[in-house]
Amino acid sequence: MTPHNITSFIIRSAIQTIPTSMRWPRRSPAAPAVTDPITSDKNALEAAATCASEYLDGKLKPVILVGPKLGRAGAEKELLQFAEAMGCAVALQPAAKGMFPEDHKQFVGIFWGQVSSDAADSMVHWADAMICVGTIFNDYSTVGWTAVPDIPLMSIDMDHVTFPGAHFSRVRMGEFLSHLATQVTFNETTMIEYKRLKPDPPHVHTAAREDALTRKEISRQFEIEMQWGHIGWSIPAAFGYALRHPDRHTIVLIGDGSFQVTAQEVSQMVRYKVPITILLINNRGYTIEVEIHDGSYNKIKNWDYAMLVQAFNSTDGRAKGLLANTAGELTDAIKTASEHKEGPTLIECTIDQDDCSKELITWGHYVAAANARPPRNMSVQE
């Protein structure tokens, strides 16, 4: 491995924010890494924006679909600029939640096939062109391959742009979106249609303090690792987030099954006195897996999670472990956690094993059907 290879590898890893692994001899040269940011080829950028604007001018009902690669490219501001220049509907893939403001007038929901929110599914299927910005289509994001768009796609990736009849490489996502925003024609056709389909805002019921706890009092917004479905990802990831941004209050929502995979990382939070709040939703099993394919392997040994966190303290730690069975207990526990600054606070929230959303049930059925298909080019023989 040469210094050039190492430099390219590190830069690619940093830009795309992906896990990487490098191996090299001990006596490799100590050449400095080149850290100048990679920019678009000017000619390719200009040509791509011109061709893309001409392509979009021929479409009557375009929709923007945002995927998780947008965050890796750090192009959230450029997307907002482009979306407002277009004036069309904007939907998000589930793994891109939070990358476009959900209170923006152009936001039409999470596109997730049969389990989409608001009117996102209807808008995507009504459109005559989809502008995909950093999207990833896999079995999870397409609900078992049942929600793959069947309309012309313009794919804006991290370093290239593709649409029918054209492909441009060496074009950075943020620069392309910003440049294209100055050339497109405002088209709010999809927003006019969305106003006809937009559902009434949900009525949020505030639970009484003595009410039994359910998932509805817990989930509001999330940061999710969805591409590989890493169970237990959020605990070590939150630790990294908190160290990088000590001025922010990091809050983790995790299930009991996932927590058992990476529980040991909480000891590092205790060690560095990181004031993370962990909301552990204990339903005594892998509920997502239950909805895909149930079996005894989805039932797990229950732990005393609140006590476990305190065990990490030893003689010098300051972690807190709390238990919440009702809405009132959860309210009190959250207040305690927000005031605790000397270490992590874990709040164990106990809910019923069958307490899950109808969207999860539907999603699980379709993913299970996709998982049950025989491999390609092979047939099942009796």
Short mmCIF file of C-alpha atoms in Angstrom, two decimals:
data_model
loop_
_atom_site.label_atom_id
_atom_site.label_comp_id
_atom_site.label_asym_id
_atom_site.label_seq_id
_atom_site.Cartn_x
_atom_site.Cartn_y
_atom_site.Cartn_z
CA MET A 1 0.00 0.00 0.00
CA THR A 2 1.47 3.34 -1.08
CA PRO A 3 1.04 6.73 0.62
CA HIS A 4 -1.27 7.70 -2.24
CA ASN A 5 -3.45 4.63 -1.62
CA ILE A 6 -3.64 5.38 2.09
CA THR A 7 -4.52 9.03 1.48
CA SER A 8 -7.25 8.15 -1.02
CA PHE A 9 -8.65 5.51 1.30
CA ILE A 10 -8.82 7.86 4.31
CA ILE A 11 -10.37 10.69 2.28
CA ARG A 12 -13.01 8.38 0.79
CA SER A 13 -13.84 7.03 4.25
CA ALA A 14 -14.17 10.53 5.73
CA ILE A 15 -16.27 11.90 2.88
CA GLN A 16 -18.66 8.95 2.63
CA THR A 17 -18.73 8.31 6.40
CA ILE A 18 -18.51 4.53 6.04
CA PRO A 19 -16.76 1.83 8.12
CA THR A 20 -13.27 1.09 6.78
CA SER A 21 -10.36 -1.23 7.46
CA MET A 22 -6.71 -0.75 6.42
CA ARG A 23 -3.65 -2.98 6.74
CA TRP A 24 -0.08 -1.99 5.86
CA PRO A 25 3.53 -2.92 6.73
CA ARG A 26 5.19 -1.38 9.76
CA ARG A 27 7.79 0.39 7.65
CA SER A 28 5.36 2.30 5.42
CA PRO A 29 6.53 5.86 4.47
CA ALA A 30 5.47 8.65 6.81
CA ALA A 31 4.20 10.93 4.02
CA PRO A 32 1.61 13.53 5.03
CA ALA A 33 -1.98 12.99 3.94
CA VAL A 34 -3.57 15.39 1.47
CA THR A 35 -6.67 16.80 3.14
CA ASP A 36 -7.88 19.33 0.59
CA PRO A 37 -11.62 18.86 -0.01
CA ILE A 38 -12.65 17.13 -3.21
CA THR A 39 -14.66 19.42 -5.47
CA SER A 40 -16.62 18.86 -8.66
CA ASP A 41 -15.10 19.03 -12.09
CA LYS A 42 -16.31 22.45 -13.28
CA ASN A 43 -17.14 21.34 -16.82
CA ALA A 44 -18.97 18.23 -15.63
CA LEU A 45 -20.88 20.25 -13.02
CA GLU A 46 -22.03 22.84 -15.55
CA ALA A 47 -23.03 20.23 -18.12
CA ALA A 48 -24.85 18.10 -15.54
CA ALA A 49 -26.87 21.03 -14.21
CA THR A 50 -27.80 22.23 -17.70
CA CYS A 51 -28.91 18.79 -18.89
CA ALA A 52 -30.76 18.09 -15.64
CA SER A 53 -32.70 21.36 -15.79
CA GLU A 54 -33.70 20.64 -19.39
CA TYR A 55 -34.82 17.16 -18.39
CA LEU A 56 -36.92 18.47 -15.49
CA ASP A 57 -38.50 21.16 -17.66
CA GLY A 58 -40.18 18.35 -19.58
CA LYS A 59 -41.81 16.89 -16.47
CA LEU A 60 -45.21 17.97 -15.15
CA LYS A 61 -45.30 16.28 -11.73
CA PRO A 62 -41.81 15.89 -10.23
CA VAL A 63 -41.26 14.72 -6.64
CA ILE A 64 -38.06 14.82 -4.58
CA LEU A 65 -37.19 11.69 -2.56
CA VAL A 66 -34.42 12.11 0.03
CA GLY A 67 -32.21 9.25 1.21
CA PRO A 68 -29.60 8.80 3.98
CA LYS A 69 -26.60 9.56 1.76
CA LEU A 70 -27.62 13.22 1.89
CA GLY A 71 -26.36 13.38 5.47
CA ARG A 72 -23.07 11.70 4.56
CA ALA A 73 -22.54 14.33 1.88
CA GLY A 74 -23.41 17.12 4.32
CA ALA A 75 -25.73 18.65 1.72
CA GLU A 76 -28.83 19.38 3.83
CA LYS A 77 -28.67 23.14 3.24
CA GLU A 78 -28.21 22.70 -0.50
CA LEU A 79 -31.18 20.32 -0.63
CA LEU A 80 -33.39 22.89 1.07
CA GLN A 81 -32.26 25.52 -1.43
CA PHE A 82 -32.98 23.18 -4.36
CA ALA A 83 -36.35 22.02 -3.01
CA GLU A 84 -37.59 25.57 -2.54
CA ALA A 85 -36.43 26.48 -6.04
CA MET A 86 -38.36 23.50 -7.43
CA GLY A 87 -41.48 24.07 -5.33
CA CYS A 88 -42.48 20.40 -5.57
CA ALA A 89 -43.32 17.79 -2.93
CA VAL A 90 -40.48 16.36 -0.82
CA ALA A 91 -40.68 12.88 0.73
CA LEU A 92 -38.06 11.11 2.85
CA GLN A 93 -36.88 7.55 3.05
CA PRO A 94 -37.14 6.29 6.65
CA ALA A 95 -33.36 6.32 7.14
CA ALA A 96 -33.28 10.00 6.09
CA LYS A 97 -35.72 11.17 8.75
CA GLY A 98 -34.57 14.50 10.17
CA MET A 99 -32.58 15.55 7.09
CA PHE A 100 -35.38 17.79 5.79
CA PRO A 101 -37.56 19.85 8.15
CA GLU A 102 -40.88 18.07 8.71
CA ASP A 103 -42.62 21.37 9.43
CA HIS A 104 -41.68 22.66 5.96
CA LYS A 105 -44.70 23.25 3.71
CA GLN A 106 -43.22 20.99 1.00
CA PHE A 107 -42.76 17.97 3.28
CA VAL A 108 -45.30 15.25 2.38
CA GLY A 109 -44.21 12.40 4.65
CA ILE A 110 -42.02 9.31 4.88
CA PHE A 111 -42.12 7.16 1.74
CA TRP A 112 -42.14 3.54 2.84
CA GLY A 113 -44.57 1.80 0.52
CA GLN A 114 -47.57 0.38 2.33
CA VAL A 115 -46.44 1.86 5.65
CA SER A 116 -45.79 5.40 4.38
CA SER A 117 -46.81 8.37 6.50
CA ASP A 118 -49.11 11.22 5.47
CA ALA A 119 -49.68 11.00 1.69
CA ALA A 120 -46.11 10.19 0.62
CA ASP A 121 -47.01 6.91 -1.10
CA SER A 122 -49.82 8.52 -3.11
CA MET A 123 -47.62 11.43 -4.17
CA VAL A 124 -44.75 9.20 -5.32
CA HIS A 125 -47.03 7.03 -7.44
CA TRP A 126 -48.82 10.08 -8.88
CA ALA A 127 -45.58 11.76 -9.98
CA ASP A 128 -44.14 11.47 -13.49
CA ALA A 129 -40.52 11.88 -12.35
CA MET A 130 -38.64 11.29 -9.12
CA ILE A 131 -35.55 13.22 -8.11
CA CYS A 132 -33.68 10.81 -5.82
CA VAL A 133 -31.15 12.58 -3.61
CA GLY A 134 -28.84 10.17 -1.79
CA THR A 135 -31.37 7.33 -1.78
CA ILE A 136 -30.74 3.69 -0.95
CA PHE A 137 -33.17 1.03 -2.17
CA ASN A 138 -32.92 -2.26 -0.30
CA ASP A 139 -35.31 -4.85 1.13
CA TYR A 140 -35.97 -2.80 4.28
CA SER A 141 -36.47 0.61 2.64
CA THR A 142 -38.73 -0.88 -0.05
CA VAL A 143 -40.81 -3.07 2.31
CA GLY A 144 -39.56 -6.35 0.89
CA TRP A 145 -39.04 -4.93 -2.63
CA THR A 146 -42.74 -4.01 -2.93
CA ALA A 147 -42.16 -0.24 -2.98
CA VAL A 148 -39.58 0.19 -5.73
CA PRO A 149 -40.55 3.29 -7.76
CA ASP A 150 -41.57 2.46 -11.34
CA ILE A 151 -41.28 6.00 -12.71
CA PRO A 152 -38.29 7.73 -14.35
CA LEU A 153 -35.60 8.47 -11.76
CA MET A 154 -32.99 11.17 -11.53
CA SER A 155 -30.38 9.80 -9.14
CA ILE A 156 -28.19 12.39 -7.42
CA ASP A 157 -25.48 10.46 -5.60
CA MET A 158 -22.50 11.66 -3.59
CA ASP A 159 -20.20 12.04 -6.59
CA HIS A 160 -22.27 11.40 -9.71
CA VAL A 161 -25.65 12.14 -11.30
CA THR A 162 -27.70 9.78 -13.47
CA PHE A 163 -31.03 10.19 -15.26
CA PRO A 164 -32.56 8.77 -18.47
CA GLY A 165 -30.10 9.32 -21.29
CA ALA A 166 -27.33 10.89 -19.20
CA HIS A 167 -24.63 10.11 -16.63
CA PHE A 168 -22.18 12.61 -15.13
CA SER A 169 -19.33 11.66 -12.80
CA ARG A 170 -17.03 13.86 -10.68
CA VAL A 171 -20.05 15.90 -9.62
CA ARG A 172 -20.42 16.46 -5.86
CA MET A 173 -23.95 16.30 -4.47
CA GLY A 174 -24.03 19.60 -2.59
CA GLU A 175 -22.46 21.59 -5.41
CA PHE A 176 -24.80 20.04 -7.96
CA LEU A 177 -27.94 20.78 -5.92
CA SER A 178 -26.85 24.37 -5.34
CA HIS A 179 -26.01 24.90 -9.01
CA LEU A 180 -29.18 23.21 -10.27
CA ALA A 181 -31.30 25.36 -7.94
CA THR A 182 -30.37 28.41 -10.01
CA GLN A 183 -31.57 26.83 -13.27
CA VAL A 184 -34.79 24.92 -12.56
CA THR A 185 -38.32 26.18 -13.17
CA PHE A 186 -40.66 26.51 -10.18
CA ASN A 187 -43.33 23.77 -10.35
CA GLU A 188 -45.80 23.30 -7.47
CA THR A 189 -48.16 20.87 -9.24
CA THR A 190 -47.47 18.09 -6.75
CA MET A 191 -48.05 20.43 -3.82
CA ILE A 192 -51.45 21.43 -5.20
CA GLU A 193 -52.35 17.75 -5.40
CA TYR A 194 -50.97 17.10 -1.91
CA LYS A 195 -53.29 19.71 -0.41
CA ARG A 196 -56.20 17.60 -1.69
CA LEU A 197 -54.79 14.42 -0.13
CA LYS A 198 -53.17 15.77 3.03
CA PRO A 199 -54.55 13.96 6.10
CA ASP A 200 -55.71 15.81 9.18
CA PRO A 201 -52.96 16.23 11.79
CA PRO A 202 -53.05 13.45 14.40
CA HIS A 203 -54.56 14.24 17.76
CA VAL A 204 -51.91 13.58 20.40
CA HIS A 205 -53.47 12.42 23.65
CA THR A 206 -51.56 13.31 26.80
CA ALA A 207 -51.58 10.31 29.10
CA ALA A 208 -52.55 10.64 32.73
CA ARG A 209 -49.76 10.04 35.22
CA GLU A 210 -51.27 6.76 36.37
CA ASP A 211 -51.82 5.33 32.85
CA ALA A 212 -49.83 2.27 31.85
CA LEU A 213 -46.88 3.09 29.63
CA THR A 214 -47.13 2.35 25.90
CA ARG A 215 -44.91 3.08 22.91
CA LYS A 216 -47.01 6.16 22.06
CA GLU A 217 -45.51 8.12 24.96
CA ILE A 218 -42.00 7.27 23.83
CA SER A 219 -41.29 7.59 20.11
CA ARG A 220 -41.24 11.04 18.52
CA GLN A 221 -38.10 11.33 16.35
CA PHE A 222 -35.12 9.09 15.70
CA GLU A 223 -31.66 8.68 14.19
CA ILE A 224 -31.52 5.19 12.71
CA GLU A 225 -29.00 2.80 11.20
CA MET A 226 -31.09 0.97 8.62
CA GLN A 227 -28.82 -0.14 5.82
CA TRP A 228 -27.41 -3.20 7.58
CA GLY A 229 -29.87 -3.51 10.46
CA HIS A 230 -27.11 -3.57 13.09
CA ILE A 231 -28.69 -4.67 16.36
CA GLY A 232 -27.25 -2.66 19.25
CA TRP A 233 -25.80 0.06 17.01
CA SER A 234 -27.30 3.00 18.87
CA ILE A 235 -25.43 2.58 22.19
CA PRO A 236 -21.83 2.87 20.87
CA ALA A 237 -23.00 5.34 18.19
CA ALA A 238 -24.55 7.60 20.82
CA PHE A 239 -21.33 7.46 22.84
CA GLY A 240 -19.43 8.71 19.79
CA TYR A 241 -22.01 11.43 19.11
CA ALA A 242 -21.83 12.64 22.71
CA LEU A 243 -18.03 12.84 22.72
CA ARG A 244 -18.08 14.76 19.44
CA HIS A 245 -20.80 17.17 20.59
CA PRO A 246 -20.52 17.60 24.38
CA ASP A 247 -22.71 20.70 24.16
CA ARG A 248 -25.71 18.62 23.07
CA HIS A 249 -27.90 16.29 25.12
CA THR A 250 -27.78 12.90 23.43
CA ILE A 251 -30.88 10.73 23.92
CA VAL A 252 -30.99 7.06 22.91
CA LEU A 253 -34.07 4.95 22.25
CA ILE A 254 -33.24 1.25 22.22
CA GLY A 255 -35.00 -2.06 22.73
CA ASP A 256 -34.02 -4.57 25.37
CA GLY A 257 -32.79 -7.11 22.81
CA SER A 258 -30.51 -4.62 21.09
CA PHE A 259 -29.20 -3.32 24.41
CA GLN A 260 -28.06 -6.82 25.41
CA VAL A 261 -25.72 -6.89 22.39
CA THR A 262 -23.70 -3.75 23.28
CA ALA A 263 -24.55 -3.09 26.94
CA GLN A 264 -20.86 -3.08 27.90
CA GLU A 265 -20.37 0.23 26.08
CA VAL A 266 -22.34 1.97 28.83
CA SER A 267 -19.30 1.45 31.06
CA GLN A 268 -17.38 3.82 28.78
CA MET A 269 -20.10 6.43 29.25
CA VAL A 270 -19.65 6.01 32.99
CA ARG A 271 -15.88 6.23 32.68
CA TYR A 272 -15.99 9.52 30.77
CA LYS A 273 -18.97 10.90 32.72
CA VAL A 274 -21.03 11.40 29.56
CA PRO A 275 -24.58 12.57 30.46
CA ILE A 276 -26.43 10.45 27.89
CA THR A 277 -30.08 9.57 28.51
CA ILE A 278 -30.97 6.01 27.48
CA LEU A 279 -34.65 5.16 27.10
CA LEU A 280 -34.68 1.37 27.10
CA ILE A 281 -38.00 -0.02 25.87
CA ASN A 282 -38.37 -3.40 27.51
CA ASN A 283 -40.90 -5.69 25.84
CA ARG A 284 -38.91 -8.84 26.56
CA GLY A 285 -37.94 -9.83 23.06
CA TYR A 286 -36.96 -8.92 19.51
CA THR A 287 -40.32 -7.48 18.48
CA ILE A 288 -39.24 -6.41 14.99
CA GLU A 289 -37.98 -9.93 14.31
CA VAL A 290 -41.20 -11.36 15.75
CA GLU A 291 -43.19 -9.51 13.08
CA ILE A 292 -40.90 -10.89 10.35
CA HIS A 293 -40.57 -14.49 11.54
CA ASP A 294 -41.61 -15.48 15.03
CA GLY A 295 -39.90 -18.21 16.99
CA SER A 296 -38.41 -19.08 20.36
CA TYR A 297 -35.17 -17.39 19.32
CA ASN A 298 -36.93 -14.02 19.56
CA LYS A 299 -37.61 -14.47 23.28
CA ILE A 300 -34.74 -13.33 25.48
CA LYS A 301 -33.78 -13.60 29.15
CA ASN A 302 -34.97 -10.51 30.95
CA TRP A 303 -32.45 -8.38 32.86
CA ASP A 304 -32.77 -5.86 35.63
CA TYR A 305 -31.50 -3.10 33.35
CA ALA A 306 -31.75 -0.26 35.86
CA MET A 307 -29.66 -2.26 38.32
CA LEU A 308 -27.17 -3.33 35.64
CA VAL A 309 -26.28 0.26 34.77
CA GLN A 310 -25.59 1.01 38.41
CA ALA A 311 -23.31 -2.04 38.53
CA PHE A 312 -21.02 -0.32 36.03
CA ASN A 313 -20.40 2.41 38.62
CA SER A 314 -18.18 0.31 40.88
CA THR A 315 -16.81 2.76 43.47
CA ASP A 316 -16.36 5.89 41.39
CA GLY A 317 -19.12 5.98 38.74
CA ARG A 318 -22.21 8.20 38.77
CA ALA A 319 -24.62 6.43 36.40
CA LYS A 320 -28.30 6.28 37.32
CA GLY A 321 -30.74 3.46 36.59
CA LEU A 322 -34.47 4.21 36.78
CA LEU A 323 -37.65 2.21 36.14
CA ALA A 324 -40.84 3.59 34.55
CA ASN A 325 -44.07 1.62 34.35
CA THR A 326 -46.49 4.55 33.98
CA ALA A 327 -46.59 7.87 32.14
CA GLY A 328 -46.08 9.73 35.41
CA GLU A 329 -43.02 7.68 36.35
CA LEU A 330 -41.57 8.31 32.89
CA THR A 331 -42.12 12.06 33.24
CA ASP A 332 -40.34 12.08 36.60
CA ALA A 333 -37.50 9.91 35.28
CA ILE A 334 -36.91 12.18 32.27
CA LYS A 335 -36.72 15.19 34.59
CA THR A 336 -34.15 13.38 36.74
CA ALA A 337 -32.13 12.43 33.66
CA SER A 338 -32.12 15.98 32.30
CA GLU A 339 -30.70 17.27 35.58
CA HIS A 340 -28.03 14.56 35.92
CA LYS A 341 -24.72 15.73 34.42
CA GLU A 342 -22.16 13.35 35.94
CA GLY A 343 -22.83 10.25 33.85
CA PRO A 344 -25.44 8.35 31.86
CA THR A 345 -29.02 7.79 32.98
CA LEU A 346 -30.87 4.69 31.84
CA ILE A 347 -34.67 4.69 32.08
CA GLU A 348 -36.16 1.22 31.71
CA CYS A 349 -39.65 1.60 30.17
CA THR A 350 -41.69 -1.58 30.44
CA ILE A 351 -44.39 -2.16 27.81
CA ASP A 352 -46.46 -5.13 26.65
CA GLN A 353 -44.83 -7.66 24.31
CA ASP A 354 -47.48 -7.08 21.63
CA ASP A 355 -47.39 -3.28 21.84
CA CYS A 356 -46.19 -2.29 18.36
CA SER A 357 -47.53 -0.21 15.50
CA LYS A 358 -49.73 -1.55 12.72
CA GLU A 359 -47.10 -0.22 10.29
CA LEU A 360 -44.51 -2.58 11.80
CA ILE A 361 -46.89 -5.52 11.44
CA THR A 362 -47.54 -4.71 7.77
CA TRP A 363 -43.85 -4.10 7.08
CA GLY A 364 -42.93 -7.39 8.74
CA HIS A 365 -45.36 -9.36 6.57
CA TYR A 366 -43.89 -8.02 3.32
CA VAL A 367 -40.27 -8.42 4.42
CA ALA A 368 -41.01 -11.98 5.53
CA ALA A 369 -42.46 -12.74 2.10
CA ALA A 370 -39.33 -11.33 0.44
CA ASN A 371 -37.07 -13.36 2.73
CA ALA A 372 -38.97 -16.54 1.85
CA ARG A 373 -38.30 -16.26 -1.88
CA PRO A 374 -35.87 -18.81 -3.37
CA PRO A 375 -32.50 -17.51 -4.60
CA ARG A 376 -32.37 -16.08 -8.11
CA ASN A 377 -32.04 -18.55 -11.00
CA MET A 378 -32.94 -21.39 -8.66
CA SER A 379 -36.18 -23.26 -8.17
CA VAL A 380 -37.48 -25.04 -5.12
CA GLN A 381 -37.55 -28.78 -5.75
CA GLU A 382 -39.89 -31.11 -3.95
#
